[in-house]
Short mmCIF file of C-alpha atoms in Angstrom, two decimals:
data_model
loop_
_atom_site.label_atom_id
_atom_site.label_comp_id
_atom_site.label_asym_id
_atom_site.label_seq_id
_atom_site.Cartn_x
_atom_site.Cartn_y
_atom_site.Cartn_z
CA MET A 1 -90.97 49.91 214.67
CA ALA A 2 -87.85 48.32 213.19
CA GLN A 3 -85.03 50.71 213.60
CA GLU A 4 -81.43 50.49 212.24
CA ALA A 5 -78.39 52.05 213.62
CA LEU A 6 -75.36 51.68 211.30
CA LYS A 7 -71.85 52.89 212.45
CA GLY A 8 -68.35 52.18 212.19
CA TYR A 9 -67.83 50.35 215.40
CA GLY A 10 -71.36 49.78 217.02
CA GLN A 11 -73.41 51.44 219.78
CA THR A 12 -71.19 50.08 222.56
CA GLY A 13 -67.64 49.37 223.48
CA PRO A 14 -64.61 51.78 223.88
CA TYR A 15 -64.62 52.73 219.96
CA ARG A 16 -68.40 53.38 219.63
CA LYS A 17 -67.67 57.14 219.06
CA ALA A 18 -64.80 56.60 216.58
CA PRO A 19 -65.61 57.54 212.96
CA GLY A 20 -66.22 54.69 210.47
CA TYR A 21 -64.26 54.52 207.19
CA ASP A 22 -64.07 51.38 204.97
CA VAL A 23 -60.26 51.47 204.49
CA ILE A 24 -59.61 52.00 208.19
CA VAL A 25 -61.69 49.23 209.15
CA GLU A 26 -60.08 46.98 206.42
CA ALA A 27 -56.96 47.70 208.13
CA GLU A 28 -57.99 47.41 211.81
CA ALA A 29 -60.13 44.20 211.38
CA GLY A 30 -57.60 42.04 209.61
CA LEU A 31 -58.65 42.11 205.92
CA MET A 32 -55.81 44.41 204.78
CA HIS A 33 -53.31 41.97 206.51
CA ILE A 34 -54.27 39.27 204.21
CA THR A 35 -54.41 41.23 201.04
CA GLY A 36 -51.43 41.76 198.77
CA GLU A 37 -48.31 40.06 197.77
CA SER A 38 -46.38 38.38 200.46
CA ASP A 39 -43.19 40.51 199.68
CA ARG A 40 -45.07 43.86 199.49
CA PRO A 41 -46.87 45.98 202.01
CA PRO A 42 -50.61 45.36 202.98
CA SER A 43 -53.04 46.57 200.22
CA LYS A 44 -56.40 47.63 200.48
CA VAL A 45 -59.35 45.86 198.37
CA GLY A 46 -60.16 47.53 194.99
CA VAL A 47 -63.61 48.86 196.16
CA ALA A 48 -65.20 49.90 199.37
CA ALA A 49 -66.05 46.02 200.10
CA THR A 50 -66.70 46.47 203.84
CA ASP A 51 -69.04 49.48 203.31
CA ILE A 52 -70.94 47.46 200.57
CA ALA A 53 -71.16 44.18 202.89
CA THR A 54 -72.14 46.28 205.97
CA GLY A 55 -75.16 47.62 203.71
CA LEU A 56 -76.01 44.05 202.53
CA TYR A 57 -75.99 42.86 206.12
CA ALA A 58 -78.22 45.74 207.37
CA HIS A 59 -80.56 45.15 204.60
CA GLY A 60 -80.93 41.42 205.54
CA ALA A 61 -81.15 42.57 209.24
CA ILE A 62 -84.14 44.90 208.41
CA MET A 63 -85.94 42.24 206.42
CA ALA A 64 -85.50 39.72 209.47
CA ALA A 65 -86.81 42.53 211.76
CA LEU A 66 -89.82 43.11 209.81
CA LEU A 67 -90.59 39.51 209.66
CA SER A 68 -90.03 39.23 213.34
CA ARG A 69 -92.51 42.24 213.77
CA GLN A 70 -95.21 40.37 211.76
CA GLN A 71 -95.00 37.41 214.05
CA THR A 72 -94.44 38.81 217.44
CA GLY A 73 -96.00 42.45 217.08
CA LYS A 74 -92.89 43.82 218.58
CA GLY A 75 -90.16 46.22 217.23
CA VAL A 76 -86.55 45.52 216.90
CA TRP A 77 -83.48 47.76 217.36
CA ILE A 78 -80.78 46.73 215.07
CA ASP A 79 -77.24 47.52 215.60
CA CYS A 80 -74.89 47.15 212.74
CA ASN A 81 -71.50 48.26 211.87
CA LEU A 82 -68.44 48.10 209.64
CA PHE A 83 -65.98 46.37 212.31
CA GLU A 84 -68.20 43.48 213.18
CA THR A 85 -69.22 43.00 209.33
CA GLN A 86 -65.58 42.96 208.47
CA GLY A 87 -63.56 41.62 211.53
CA LEU A 88 -64.69 39.91 214.72
CA ASP A 89 -67.88 38.67 213.44
CA HIS A 90 -66.12 36.79 210.64
CA PHE A 91 -63.57 35.19 213.08
CA VAL A 92 -66.61 33.46 214.64
CA THR A 93 -68.55 32.80 211.32
CA ALA A 94 -66.40 30.88 208.79
CA ASP A 95 -68.41 31.52 205.68
CA ARG A 96 -68.21 35.31 205.82
CA ARG A 97 -65.47 37.83 204.77
CA LEU A 98 -62.40 36.15 206.46
CA ALA A 99 -63.71 32.74 205.74
CA ASN A 100 -61.29 29.88 206.29
CA ILE A 101 -58.62 32.47 207.53
CA ALA A 102 -60.78 32.85 210.83
CA SER A 103 -61.29 29.17 211.38
CA ASN A 104 -57.69 28.51 211.00
CA TYR A 105 -56.77 31.04 213.56
CA LEU A 106 -59.54 30.08 216.08
CA ILE A 107 -59.14 26.13 215.67
CA ALA A 108 -55.43 25.99 214.96
CA GLY A 109 -54.10 29.18 216.20
CA GLN A 110 -52.59 29.81 212.86
CA GLU A 111 -51.86 33.42 212.04
CA ALA A 112 -52.73 34.49 208.46
CA SER A 113 -50.19 36.10 205.90
CA ARG A 114 -50.53 37.54 202.55
CA HIS A 115 -50.43 35.31 199.28
CA GLY A 116 -51.44 37.82 196.52
CA THR A 117 -53.88 35.91 194.38
CA ALA A 118 -52.44 32.65 195.53
CA HIS A 119 -54.35 30.09 198.01
CA PRO A 120 -52.20 29.27 201.06
CA SER A 121 -53.33 25.52 200.99
CA ILE A 122 -54.07 24.76 197.32
CA ALA A 123 -51.71 24.91 194.21
CA PRO A 124 -51.74 25.99 191.42
CA TYR A 125 -54.44 28.42 192.42
CA GLN A 126 -53.45 31.93 191.35
CA VAL A 127 -52.97 34.42 188.56
CA PHE A 128 -50.58 33.44 185.83
CA PRO A 129 -49.02 35.58 183.07
CA CYS A 130 -49.52 35.02 179.36
CA LYS A 131 -47.82 36.80 176.51
CA ASP A 132 -50.16 39.53 176.46
CA GLY A 133 -52.28 39.27 179.58
CA PHE A 134 -53.14 37.17 182.73
CA LEU A 135 -55.23 34.11 183.52
CA MET A 136 -56.61 33.10 186.98
CA ILE A 137 -56.19 29.25 187.18
CA GLY A 138 -57.71 27.15 190.05
CA ALA A 139 -56.59 23.55 189.51
CA GLY A 140 -57.88 22.70 193.04
CA ASN A 141 -57.62 18.80 192.99
CA ASN A 142 -55.55 15.97 191.39
CA LYS A 143 -58.15 15.41 188.50
CA GLN A 144 -57.96 19.00 187.49
CA PHE A 145 -54.18 19.32 187.80
CA LYS A 146 -53.94 16.11 185.48
CA LEU A 147 -55.94 17.93 182.75
CA LEU A 148 -54.11 20.97 183.07
CA ALA A 149 -50.75 19.16 182.65
CA GLU A 150 -52.04 16.75 179.88
CA LYS A 151 -54.59 18.42 178.02
CA ILE A 152 -53.56 22.16 178.14
CA LEU A 153 -49.92 22.47 178.88
CA ASP A 154 -49.07 19.19 176.75
CA ASP A 155 -46.90 18.17 179.54
CA PRO A 156 -48.16 14.84 181.10
CA ALA A 157 -44.84 14.24 183.15
CA LEU A 158 -45.84 17.12 185.16
CA ALA A 159 -48.83 15.21 186.46
CA THR A 160 -46.65 12.03 187.55
CA ASP A 161 -43.68 14.20 188.92
CA PRO A 162 -43.41 13.27 192.77
CA ARG A 163 -43.06 17.09 193.65
CA PHE A 164 -46.51 17.53 192.03
CA VAL A 165 -48.40 14.43 192.26
CA THR A 166 -50.71 15.46 195.26
CA ASN A 167 -51.86 18.86 196.40
CA GLU A 168 -49.88 18.58 199.37
CA ALA A 169 -46.67 18.05 197.44
CA ARG A 170 -47.70 20.99 195.11
CA VAL A 171 -48.05 23.34 197.82
CA ALA A 172 -44.87 22.30 199.21
CA ASN A 173 -43.20 22.79 195.94
CA ARG A 174 -45.18 25.70 194.83
CA VAL A 175 -42.27 27.90 193.74
CA GLU A 176 -40.97 25.47 191.15
CA LEU A 177 -44.60 24.52 189.98
CA VAL A 178 -45.56 28.19 189.39
CA LYS A 179 -42.20 28.80 187.50
CA ILE A 180 -42.83 25.73 185.22
CA ILE A 181 -46.56 26.68 184.50
CA SER A 182 -45.51 30.42 183.97
CA ASP A 183 -42.94 29.64 181.50
CA ALA A 184 -45.32 27.51 179.50
CA LEU A 185 -48.16 30.14 179.62
CA LEU A 186 -45.87 33.10 178.30
CA LYS A 187 -45.08 31.29 175.05
CA GLU A 188 -48.80 32.03 173.74
CA GLU A 189 -51.27 34.88 174.01
CA ARG A 190 -53.99 34.83 176.33
CA GLU A 191 -56.79 34.00 173.74
CA HIS A 192 -54.70 30.80 172.83
CA TRP A 193 -54.92 29.60 176.46
CA ILE A 194 -58.65 30.34 176.89
CA GLU A 195 -59.38 28.16 174.01
CA ARG A 196 -57.25 25.44 175.46
CA PHE A 197 -58.81 25.62 178.79
CA THR A 198 -62.62 25.82 177.47
CA GLY A 199 -64.77 22.93 178.30
CA LEU A 200 -62.27 20.86 180.08
CA GLY A 201 -63.55 21.44 183.55
CA VAL A 202 -60.22 23.17 184.78
CA PRO A 203 -61.53 26.45 186.70
CA PHE A 204 -60.08 29.41 184.94
CA GLY A 205 -60.77 33.10 184.00
CA PRO A 206 -59.11 35.77 182.22
CA ILE A 207 -58.07 39.05 184.15
CA ASN A 208 -60.50 41.41 182.48
CA ASN A 209 -60.36 45.25 182.51
CA ILE A 210 -63.66 47.00 182.85
CA LYS A 211 -64.22 47.17 179.12
CA GLU A 212 -63.77 43.55 178.71
CA THR A 213 -66.10 42.95 181.85
CA PHE A 214 -68.96 44.95 180.31
CA ASP A 215 -68.31 43.24 176.68
CA HIS A 216 -68.37 39.89 178.46
CA PRO A 217 -70.75 37.51 176.55
CA GLN A 218 -72.38 36.61 179.93
CA ALA A 219 -72.79 40.31 180.98
CA ILE A 220 -74.56 41.02 177.64
CA ALA A 221 -76.73 37.89 177.94
CA ARG A 222 -77.68 38.80 181.40
CA GLN A 223 -78.52 42.41 180.60
CA VAL A 224 -76.12 43.79 183.39
CA THR A 225 -76.58 47.35 182.14
CA VAL A 226 -79.71 49.63 181.60
CA GLU A 227 -80.01 52.77 179.60
CA VAL A 228 -82.10 55.59 180.99
CA GLU A 229 -82.91 59.09 180.22
CA HIS A 230 -81.32 61.82 182.32
CA PRO A 231 -82.95 65.25 182.32
CA ARG A 232 -79.44 67.13 182.09
CA ALA A 233 -77.05 64.30 180.79
CA GLY A 234 -79.32 62.75 178.17
CA LYS A 235 -79.13 59.00 177.76
CA ILE A 236 -77.02 57.37 180.26
CA LYS A 237 -75.84 53.55 180.99
CA LEU A 238 -76.30 52.33 184.48
CA LEU A 239 -75.76 48.97 186.28
CA ALA A 240 -79.10 46.96 186.38
CA PRO A 241 -80.26 45.37 189.53
CA ALA A 242 -78.21 42.25 190.23
CA VAL A 243 -81.16 40.27 191.05
CA SER A 244 -83.82 38.89 188.89
CA TYR A 245 -87.52 37.94 190.25
CA ASN A 246 -89.21 35.29 188.40
CA GLY A 247 -86.86 35.67 185.51
CA LYS A 248 -87.32 39.47 185.30
CA LYS A 249 -85.10 42.33 186.70
CA MET A 250 -86.77 45.32 188.20
CA ALA A 251 -87.16 48.27 186.06
CA VAL A 252 -84.97 51.24 186.80
CA ARG A 253 -87.74 53.83 186.87
CA MET A 254 -85.61 57.00 187.36
CA PRO A 255 -82.02 58.25 186.64
CA PRO A 256 -79.65 59.29 189.53
CA PRO A 257 -80.84 62.50 190.84
CA TRP A 258 -78.74 65.79 190.74
CA LEU A 259 -78.00 67.52 194.07
CA SER A 260 -81.21 68.98 195.72
CA GLU A 261 -83.52 67.87 192.68
CA HIS A 262 -86.05 66.43 194.90
CA THR A 263 -85.82 68.73 197.80
CA THR A 264 -88.87 70.64 197.17
CA GLU A 265 -91.08 67.34 196.82
CA VAL A 266 -89.77 66.06 200.00
CA MET A 267 -90.40 69.11 201.96
CA LYS A 268 -93.82 69.34 200.66
CA GLU A 269 -94.41 65.72 201.85
CA LEU A 270 -93.07 66.78 205.27
CA GLY A 271 -95.73 69.46 205.43
CA TYR A 272 -93.92 72.57 204.61
CA SER A 273 -95.78 75.29 202.68
CA PRO A 274 -94.38 76.67 199.39
CA GLU A 275 -93.76 80.05 201.38
CA ALA A 276 -91.75 78.07 204.04
CA ILE A 277 -89.80 76.22 201.40
CA ASN A 278 -88.92 79.53 199.70
CA SER A 279 -87.79 81.12 202.83
CA LEU A 280 -85.46 78.14 203.58
CA ARG A 281 -83.93 78.60 200.25
CA GLU A 282 -83.41 82.18 200.55
CA ARG A 283 -81.63 81.59 203.64
CA SER A 284 -79.40 78.81 202.07
CA ILE A 285 -80.66 76.38 204.65
CA ILE A 286 -81.79 74.03 201.87
#
């Protein structure tokens, strides 16, 4: 048998009985400390990222446990929790939620800080304002920065300026560089800059709202939504599975259920008679 125990802080330790909430663990396990602008209070992530990540780890652990059972004939007891998914587990494994932040602390003793959308060791690598919106720009190496200066901003002198000629220099002079780029981008609308960036190899992306996200050509091409018939709401749109198998996505067979829609079916599968089910309903137990 593969048994999964999923809690806020795990099955052992002094916090084993503490309730687990995504936003609390974000704070306690370090993520909130590095999220937000440097001159503002810590901020939470926009979605319940730790909840979601813990579920993904649990899913992977269950798959591994089933494979182990197939090979060894033995069951597995899995202990998965929000705190280790978000925090200390990622201080050890550098490719997870705290990523390079964890390695910087463990190896160099370097405490992390908040940088907003900017990268602590790469510049320019952050959100910049345009006349009517925002762009995320990630010129992460000298070649990309040269393209940004010469082909996009029409400012070739920027690429040879001693303050910005290397990434180390750009990081040291980040404030001046950000102001120069921001002043240039604010002269035109976002679509103008998207056209200038496209095809040059400089990483960039517009900050899209939710409507723009679902109207994105890639979202349409990849069929990220699916329409289903709901017995009460009629036709509704849902997110399609994010994974394809052999070029096809799994079909969404059923709409989201309303509260207690399948209670009777489940109770029958558990062996309850219609009379017993009615009795439980009459007593408001189900």
